[in-house]
Tab-separated table of N, CA and C in Angstrom:
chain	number	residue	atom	x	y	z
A	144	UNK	N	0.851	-1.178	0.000
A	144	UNK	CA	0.000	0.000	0.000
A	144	UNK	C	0.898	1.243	0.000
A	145	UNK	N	0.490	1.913	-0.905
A	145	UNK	CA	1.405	3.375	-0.464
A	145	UNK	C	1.010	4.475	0.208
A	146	UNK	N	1.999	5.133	0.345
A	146	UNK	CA	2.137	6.226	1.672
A	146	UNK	C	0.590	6.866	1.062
A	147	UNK	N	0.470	7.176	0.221
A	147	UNK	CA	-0.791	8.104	0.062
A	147	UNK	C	-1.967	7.411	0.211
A	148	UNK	N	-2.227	6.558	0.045
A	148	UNK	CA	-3.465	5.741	0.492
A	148	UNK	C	-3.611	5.328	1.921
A	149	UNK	N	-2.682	5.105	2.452
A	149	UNK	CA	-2.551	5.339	4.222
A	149	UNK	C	-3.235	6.293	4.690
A	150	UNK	N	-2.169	7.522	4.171
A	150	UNK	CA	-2.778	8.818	4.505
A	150	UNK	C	-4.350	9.288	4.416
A	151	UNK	N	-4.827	8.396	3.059
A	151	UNK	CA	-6.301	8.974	2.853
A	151	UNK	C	-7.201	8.278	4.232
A	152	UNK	N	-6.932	6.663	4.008
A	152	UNK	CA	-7.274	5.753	4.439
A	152	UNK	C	-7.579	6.281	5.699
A	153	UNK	N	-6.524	7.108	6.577
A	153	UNK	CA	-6.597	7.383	8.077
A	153	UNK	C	-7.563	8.706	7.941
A	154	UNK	N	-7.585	9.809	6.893
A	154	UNK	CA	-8.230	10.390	6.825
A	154	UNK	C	-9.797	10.233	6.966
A	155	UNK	N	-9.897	9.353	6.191
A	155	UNK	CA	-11.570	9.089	5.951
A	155	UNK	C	-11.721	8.670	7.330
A	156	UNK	N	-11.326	7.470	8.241
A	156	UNK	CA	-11.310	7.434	9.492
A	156	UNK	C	-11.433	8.207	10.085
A	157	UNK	N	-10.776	9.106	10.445
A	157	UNK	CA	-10.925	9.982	11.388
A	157	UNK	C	-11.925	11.136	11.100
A	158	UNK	N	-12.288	11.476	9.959
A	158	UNK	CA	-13.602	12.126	9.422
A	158	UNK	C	-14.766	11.287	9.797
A	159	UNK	N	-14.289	9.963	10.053
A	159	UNK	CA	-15.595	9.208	10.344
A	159	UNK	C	-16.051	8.848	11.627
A	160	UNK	N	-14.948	8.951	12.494
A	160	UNK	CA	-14.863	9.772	13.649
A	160	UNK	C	-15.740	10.634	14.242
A	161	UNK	N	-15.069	12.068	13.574
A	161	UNK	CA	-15.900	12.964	13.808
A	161	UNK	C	-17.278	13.657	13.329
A	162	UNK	N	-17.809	12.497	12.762
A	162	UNK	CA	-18.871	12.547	11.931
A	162	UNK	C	-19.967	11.764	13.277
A	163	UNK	N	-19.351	10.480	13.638
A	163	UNK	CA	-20.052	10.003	14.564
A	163	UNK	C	-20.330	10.457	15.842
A	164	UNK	N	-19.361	11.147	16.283
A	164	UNK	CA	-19.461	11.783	17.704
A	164	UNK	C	-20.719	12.923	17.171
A	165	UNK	N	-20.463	13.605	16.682
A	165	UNK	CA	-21.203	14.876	16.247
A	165	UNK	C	-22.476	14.879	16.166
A	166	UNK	N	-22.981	13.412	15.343
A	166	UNK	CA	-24.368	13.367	15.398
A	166	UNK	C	-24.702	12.179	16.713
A	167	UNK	N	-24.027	11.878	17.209
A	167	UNK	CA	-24.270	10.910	18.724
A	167	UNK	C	-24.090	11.961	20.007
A	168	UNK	N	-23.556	13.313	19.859
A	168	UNK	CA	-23.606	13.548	20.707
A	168	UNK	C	-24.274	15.013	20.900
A	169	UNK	N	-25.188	15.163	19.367
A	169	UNK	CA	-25.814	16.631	19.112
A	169	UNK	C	-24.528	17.867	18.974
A	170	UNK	N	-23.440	17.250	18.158
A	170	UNK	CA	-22.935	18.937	17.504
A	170	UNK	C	-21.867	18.912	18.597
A	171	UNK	N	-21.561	18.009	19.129
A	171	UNK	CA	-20.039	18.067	20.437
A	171	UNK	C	-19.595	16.307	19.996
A	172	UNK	N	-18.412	16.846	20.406
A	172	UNK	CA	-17.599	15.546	20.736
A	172	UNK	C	-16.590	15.233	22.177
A	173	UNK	N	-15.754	14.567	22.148
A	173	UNK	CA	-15.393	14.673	23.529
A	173	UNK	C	-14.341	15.675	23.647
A	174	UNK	N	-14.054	16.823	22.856
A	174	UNK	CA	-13.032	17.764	23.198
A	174	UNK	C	-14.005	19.024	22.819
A	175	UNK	N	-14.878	19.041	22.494
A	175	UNK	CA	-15.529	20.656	22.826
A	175	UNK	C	-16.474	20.578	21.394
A	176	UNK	N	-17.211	21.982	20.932
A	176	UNK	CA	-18.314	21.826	20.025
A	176	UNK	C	-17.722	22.321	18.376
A	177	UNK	N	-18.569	21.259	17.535
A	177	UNK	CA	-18.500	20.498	16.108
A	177	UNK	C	-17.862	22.667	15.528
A	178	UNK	N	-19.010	23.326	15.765
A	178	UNK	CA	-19.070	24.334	15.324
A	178	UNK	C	-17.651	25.336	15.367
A	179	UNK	N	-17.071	24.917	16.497
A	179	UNK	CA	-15.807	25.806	17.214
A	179	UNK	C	-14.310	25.043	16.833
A	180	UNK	N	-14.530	23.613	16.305
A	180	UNK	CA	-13.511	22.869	16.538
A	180	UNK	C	-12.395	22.978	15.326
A	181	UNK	N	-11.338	22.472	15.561
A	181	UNK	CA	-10.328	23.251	13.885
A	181	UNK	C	-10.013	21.861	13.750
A	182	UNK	N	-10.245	20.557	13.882
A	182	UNK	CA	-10.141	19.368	13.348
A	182	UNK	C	-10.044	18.910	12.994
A	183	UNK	N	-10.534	18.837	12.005
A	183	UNK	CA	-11.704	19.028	10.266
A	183	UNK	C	-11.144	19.491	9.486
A	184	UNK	N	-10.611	20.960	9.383
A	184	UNK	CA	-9.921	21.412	8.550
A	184	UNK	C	-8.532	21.184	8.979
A	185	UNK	N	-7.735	20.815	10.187
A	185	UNK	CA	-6.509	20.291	10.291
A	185	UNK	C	-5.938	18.652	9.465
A	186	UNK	N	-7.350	18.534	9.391
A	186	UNK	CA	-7.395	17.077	8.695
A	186	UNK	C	-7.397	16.989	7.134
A	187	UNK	N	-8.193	17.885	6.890
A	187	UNK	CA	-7.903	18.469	5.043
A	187	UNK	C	-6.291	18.875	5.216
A	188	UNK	N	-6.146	19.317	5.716
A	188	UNK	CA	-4.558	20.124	5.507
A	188	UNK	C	-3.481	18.807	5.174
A	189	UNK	N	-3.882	17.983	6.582
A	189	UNK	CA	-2.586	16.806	6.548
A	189	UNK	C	-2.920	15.563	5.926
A	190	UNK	N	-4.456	15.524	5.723
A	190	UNK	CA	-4.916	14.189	4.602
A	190	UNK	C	-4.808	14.688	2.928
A	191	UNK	N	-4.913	15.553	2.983
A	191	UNK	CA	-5.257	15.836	1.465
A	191	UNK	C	-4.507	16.904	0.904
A	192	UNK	N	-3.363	17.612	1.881
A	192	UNK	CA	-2.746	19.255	1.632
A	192	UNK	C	-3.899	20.144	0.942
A	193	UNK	N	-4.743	20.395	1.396
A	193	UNK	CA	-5.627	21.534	1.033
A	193	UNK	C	-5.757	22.079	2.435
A	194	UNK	N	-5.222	23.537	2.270
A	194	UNK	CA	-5.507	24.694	3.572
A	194	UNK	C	-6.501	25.533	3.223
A	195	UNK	N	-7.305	25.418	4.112
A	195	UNK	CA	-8.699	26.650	4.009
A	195	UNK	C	-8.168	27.571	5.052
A	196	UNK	N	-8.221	29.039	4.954
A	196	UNK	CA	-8.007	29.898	5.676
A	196	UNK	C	-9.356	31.093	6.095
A	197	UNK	N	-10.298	30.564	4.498
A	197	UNK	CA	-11.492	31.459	4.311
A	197	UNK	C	-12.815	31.207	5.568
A	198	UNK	N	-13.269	31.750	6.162
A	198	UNK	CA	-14.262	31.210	6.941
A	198	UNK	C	-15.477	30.535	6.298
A	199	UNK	N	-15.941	31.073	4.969
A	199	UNK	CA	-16.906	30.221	4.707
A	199	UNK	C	-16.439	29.054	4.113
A	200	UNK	N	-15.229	28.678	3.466
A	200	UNK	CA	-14.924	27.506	3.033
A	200	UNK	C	-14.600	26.577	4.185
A	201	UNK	N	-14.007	27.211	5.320
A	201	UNK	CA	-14.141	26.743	6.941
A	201	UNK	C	-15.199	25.548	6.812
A	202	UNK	N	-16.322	26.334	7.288
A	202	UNK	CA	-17.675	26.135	7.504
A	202	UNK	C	-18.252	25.485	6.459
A	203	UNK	N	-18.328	25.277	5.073
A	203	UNK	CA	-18.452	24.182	4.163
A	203	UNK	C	-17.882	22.879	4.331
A	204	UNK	N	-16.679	22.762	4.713
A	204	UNK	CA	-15.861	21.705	4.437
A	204	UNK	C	-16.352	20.663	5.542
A	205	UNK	N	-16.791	21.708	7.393
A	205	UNK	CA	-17.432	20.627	8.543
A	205	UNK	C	-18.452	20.633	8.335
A	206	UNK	N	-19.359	21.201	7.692
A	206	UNK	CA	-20.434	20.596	7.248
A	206	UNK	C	-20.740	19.668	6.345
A	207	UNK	N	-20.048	19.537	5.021
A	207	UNK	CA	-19.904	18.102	4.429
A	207	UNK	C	-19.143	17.083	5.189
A	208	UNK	N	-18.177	17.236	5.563
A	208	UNK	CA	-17.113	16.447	6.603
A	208	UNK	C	-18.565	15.712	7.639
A	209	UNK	N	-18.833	16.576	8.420
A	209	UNK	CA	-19.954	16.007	9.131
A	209	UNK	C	-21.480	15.740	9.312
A	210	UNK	N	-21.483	15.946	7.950
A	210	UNK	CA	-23.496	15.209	7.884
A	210	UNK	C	-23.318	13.464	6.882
């Protein structure tokens, strides 16, 4: 398997992650709320090298990320 499919591989995981807490626990997970959290987009950055800096692309990306 190569390094980049790892990388995705753990990605989607951990998006799937925080997909589950979010709707199991109404919009929180166990480190604070879905809305406030930089996670999500820390996870685009190091799964996929895409940096969002824009707030509404912010806010697009945990909302597909998490519904």
């Amino acid at each position: 398997m190569t390094v980049l499919r790892v990388f995705l591989k753990r990605f989607d995981k951990e998006i799937a992650i925080c997909r589950e807490l979010s709707k199991k626990n109404g919009g929180k997970c166990n480190w604070g709320e879905c809305g406030k959290c930089v996670v999500v987009p820390l996870l685009y950055k190091l799964g996929k090298g895409e940096f969002y800096e824009n707030e509404d692309d912010v806010k697009k990306i945990k909302k597909d990320a998490l519904q």
